[in-house]
Coordinates of C-alpha atoms in Angstrom, one line a residue:
M1 CA 71.3 58.9 19.8
E2 CA 74.2 61.1 21.3
A3 CA 75.3 59.8 25.2
Y4 CA 75.8 62.9 27.2
M5 CA 79.3 62.7 28.8
A6 CA 79.8 64.6 32.4
S7 CA 82.9 64.8 34.1
E8 CA 81.9 61.0 35.1
T9 CA 83.6 59.9 31.6
E10 CA 86.2 57.8 33.0
T11 CA 83.8 56.1 35.3
G12 CA 81.4 55.6 32.5
F13 CA 78.6 56.9 34.6
L14 CA 76.3 59.4 33.1
K15 CA 74.4 62.3 34.5
S16 CA 71.7 62.0 31.3
Y17 CA 71.0 60.7 27.9
N18 CA 69.8 62.3 24.9
V19 CA 66.3 60.2 23.2
R20 CA 65.9 61.8 20.4
G21 CA 66.1 65.5 21.1
N22 CA 64.6 64.9 24.9
I23 CA 67.0 64.9 28.1
V24 CA 66.6 61.9 30.1
R25 CA 68.1 62.2 33.1
V26 CA 68.6 60.0 36.6
G27 CA 65.2 60.3 38.5
D28 CA 63.4 60.5 35.2
T29 CA 60.3 57.6 34.2
V30 CA 60.9 56.1 30.6
V31 CA 58.4 53.8 29.1
M32 CA 60.7 51.9 27.4
R33 CA 60.8 48.7 25.0
G34 CA 61.5 45.4 25.5
E35 CA 62.3 42.3 23.7
D36 CA 59.3 41.3 21.9
E37 CA 58.8 45.2 20.2
D38 CA 55.3 45.2 21.5
D39 CA 55.8 45.0 25.1
T40 CA 56.7 47.6 26.8
H41 CA 57.4 49.0 30.4
V42 CA 57.7 52.0 32.4
A43 CA 60.9 52.4 34.8
L44 CA 62.3 54.3 37.1
V45 CA 66.2 55.7 35.6
R46 CA 68.5 54.1 38.1
F47 CA 71.9 55.6 36.7
F48 CA 73.4 55.7 32.6
Q49 CA 76.9 53.6 31.8
A50 CA 79.3 54.1 28.9
D51 CA 81.8 51.0 27.9
P52 CA 84.9 51.8 26.4
N53 CA 83.1 52.3 23.2
E54 CA 80.8 54.6 23.8
A55 CA 78.1 52.1 23.9
V56 CA 75.3 53.2 27.1
K57 CA 73.4 51.5 29.2
V58 CA 70.9 52.4 31.7
E59 CA 70.1 50.1 35.0
T60 CA 66.0 51.0 35.8
R61 CA 64.2 50.2 38.2
R62 CA 60.7 48.5 36.5
Y63 CA 56.9 48.9 37.3
Y64 CA 54.7 46.1 36.8
R65 CA 51.4 46.8 35.7
P66 CA 48.7 45.1 38.1
E67 CA 48.3 42.6 36.0
D68 CA 52.2 41.8 36.1
T69 CA 51.7 40.9 39.5
V70 CA 50.5 37.8 41.2
A71 CA 47.3 38.8 42.7
G72 CA 46.5 40.3 38.9
R73 CA 44.3 42.8 38.3
K74 CA 40.7 44.6 40.8
P75 CA 38.3 45.9 40.1
F76 CA 40.0 49.0 42.0
H77 CA 42.8 49.0 40.1
G78 CA 43.2 52.0 37.5
S79 CA 44.0 52.0 34.3
R80 CA 47.0 53.6 34.2
E81 CA 48.3 52.7 38.3
L82 CA 51.9 50.6 38.6
F83 CA 53.7 49.7 41.3
L84 CA 56.5 50.2 42.0
T85 CA 58.8 46.9 42.2
D86 CA 62.5 45.3 43.2
H87 CA 62.5 44.1 39.5
Y88 CA 65.9 45.9 38.6
D89 CA 67.2 45.7 34.7
N90 CA 70.1 47.3 32.9
Q91 CA 69.2 47.3 29.4
K92 CA 70.7 49.1 26.1
A93 CA 69.7 52.7 27.0
D94 CA 68.5 53.2 22.9
T95 CA 65.3 51.1 24.1
I96 CA 63.7 54.2 26.4
L97 CA 61.3 55.0 23.9
E98 CA 60.1 58.5 25.6
K99 CA 59.3 60.2 29.1
C100 CA 56.6 59.7 31.2
V101 CA 55.6 61.1 34.5
V102 CA 54.7 58.6 37.7
F103 CA 52.1 60.5 40.5
T104 CA 51.5 59.8 43.8
F105 CA 47.4 59.0 43.8
T106 CA 46.7 62.4 45.5
N107 CA 48.4 64.5 43.3
Y108 CA 46.7 62.2 40.0
T109 CA 43.8 62.9 41.1
M110 CA 44.4 67.0 41.5
L111 CA 45.4 66.7 37.9
K112 CA 43.4 68.5 35.1
D113 CA 44.9 67.7 32.5
V114 CA 45.7 63.9 32.4
R115 CA 47.8 63.2 29.5
P116 CA 49.0 60.1 27.2
N117 CA 52.1 59.4 29.2
Y118 CA 50.8 59.7 32.7
Y119 CA 50.9 57.4 35.4
F120 CA 50.4 57.1 39.6
S121 CA 51.0 54.3 41.7
R122 CA 50.3 54.3 45.3
F123 CA 51.5 51.0 46.1
E124 CA 55.0 48.7 45.7
Y125 CA 55.3 45.1 44.8
Q126 CA 57.6 42.7 45.8
I127 CA 58.1 39.8 43.5
E128 CA 59.0 36.9 45.3
T129 CA 57.0 37.2 48.0
G130 CA 53.9 39.3 46.2
W131 CA 53.4 41.2 48.6
F132 CA 52.6 44.9 48.5
S133 CA 53.0 47.5 50.6
P134 CA 51.7 49.6 51.7
D135 CA 48.9 47.1 52.9
A136 CA 46.2 49.6 53.1
V137 CA 45.0 53.0 51.9
E138 CA 42.6 55.4 53.0
V139 CA 39.6 56.0 50.8
F140 CA 37.5 53.5 49.2
C141 CA 34.6 51.7 48.7
Y142 CA 31.9 51.1 51.9
I143 CA 32.2 47.4 51.2
F144 CA 36.1 48.1 51.6
I145 CA 37.2 48.0 47.9
F146 CA 40.5 50.8 47.7
F147 CA 38.7 53.7 45.3
N148 CA 38.7 53.7 41.9
I149 CA 39.9 57.0 40.4
Y150 CA 38.1 55.8 37.3
R151 CA 34.9 53.9 38.3
S152 CA 31.7 55.9 39.4
M153 CA 31.1 56.5 42.7
Q154 CA 27.8 57.2 45.0
F155 CA 26.3 58.1 48.3
V156 CA 25.2 55.5 50.7
N157 CA 22.4 57.0 51.9
G158 CA 22.3 58.2 55.9
L159 CA 25.7 57.3 55.6
L160 CA 28.8 59.5 54.9
L161 CA 30.7 56.5 52.6
L162 CA 30.9 56.1 49.1
Y163 CA 30.5 52.8 47.3
H164 CA 31.3 51.8 43.5
P165 CA 28.0 50.7 41.4
V166 CA 29.8 47.8 40.4
C167 CA 30.8 46.1 43.5
L168 CA 27.5 46.1 44.4
N169 CA 26.6 44.6 40.8
M170 CA 24.7 47.5 39.8
T171 CA 25.0 49.5 36.2
I172 CA 26.4 53.4 36.2
D173 CA 22.7 54.0 35.1
E174 CA 21.0 51.9 37.9
A175 CA 23.3 54.1 40.4
K176 CA 21.5 57.2 38.6
Q177 CA 18.6 56.0 39.6
L178 CA 18.6 55.1 43.0
A179 CA 20.8 59.1 43.5
D180 CA 20.9 59.6 47.6
N181 CA 18.5 57.2 47.7
Y182 CA 20.1 54.1 47.9
A183 CA 20.4 52.8 51.4
C184 CA 23.3 49.6 52.5
D185 CA 22.4 46.5 54.6
G186 CA 23.0 48.1 58.1
C187 CA 21.2 51.3 56.8
R188 CA 18.4 49.0 56.9
S189 CA 18.7 47.4 60.2
L190 CA 19.4 50.8 61.4
D191 CA 16.0 51.3 60.2
G192 CA 14.7 48.1 61.2
K193 CA 13.8 47.0 57.5
R194 CA 14.8 43.4 56.1
P195 CA 18.1 42.9 54.2
H196 CA 16.0 41.7 51.0
D197 CA 13.1 44.5 50.8
E198 CA 12.0 45.3 47.7
G199 CA 14.0 47.6 45.5
S200 CA 17.3 46.9 47.7
A201 CA 20.6 46.0 45.9
S202 CA 22.4 43.1 45.8
T203 CA 25.7 43.0 47.6
D204 CA 26.4 39.1 47.4
L205 CA 29.8 40.1 45.7

């Protein structure tokens, strides 16, 4: 692999690095190989640096998958969702496998073509504290489960609210059969009906 030495050569800092014909620059996001060859992760490139022997290292800021956090993966997490963390790595630049793109959640939902190396992020994660920021997002299921772009959503009848069928222990087929006729407990209360009316969906989660 060829390292591109710019005017920073004397200090050893590089602006870019050639990975199998693709130029990776500072600020790009990349897929990297871990100590285990089967273990990969996504990271943000902070800088490249070459030693006197021209061996190049890269410092990165890692993205975690939901299952990498103390909270674990939740139903509202998308299959391509990542969290930007305060975990910094310094490893050999030749462990970069390929470039990828991490979109904001809003921009990701607007994509017409989602490629294999596309991801999105809407939270940052602090490793030591286990805290996420922001602690809320704008769009969520009516029972306050964050929106999962990969899960079908249906309208609650009588309310301008959406719900994930899985959050109400319903299959997608059951939700489609109900169509716009699903009424939540709140709707039934407004209509003077009991929550245990026949045909109601369970909300005991």
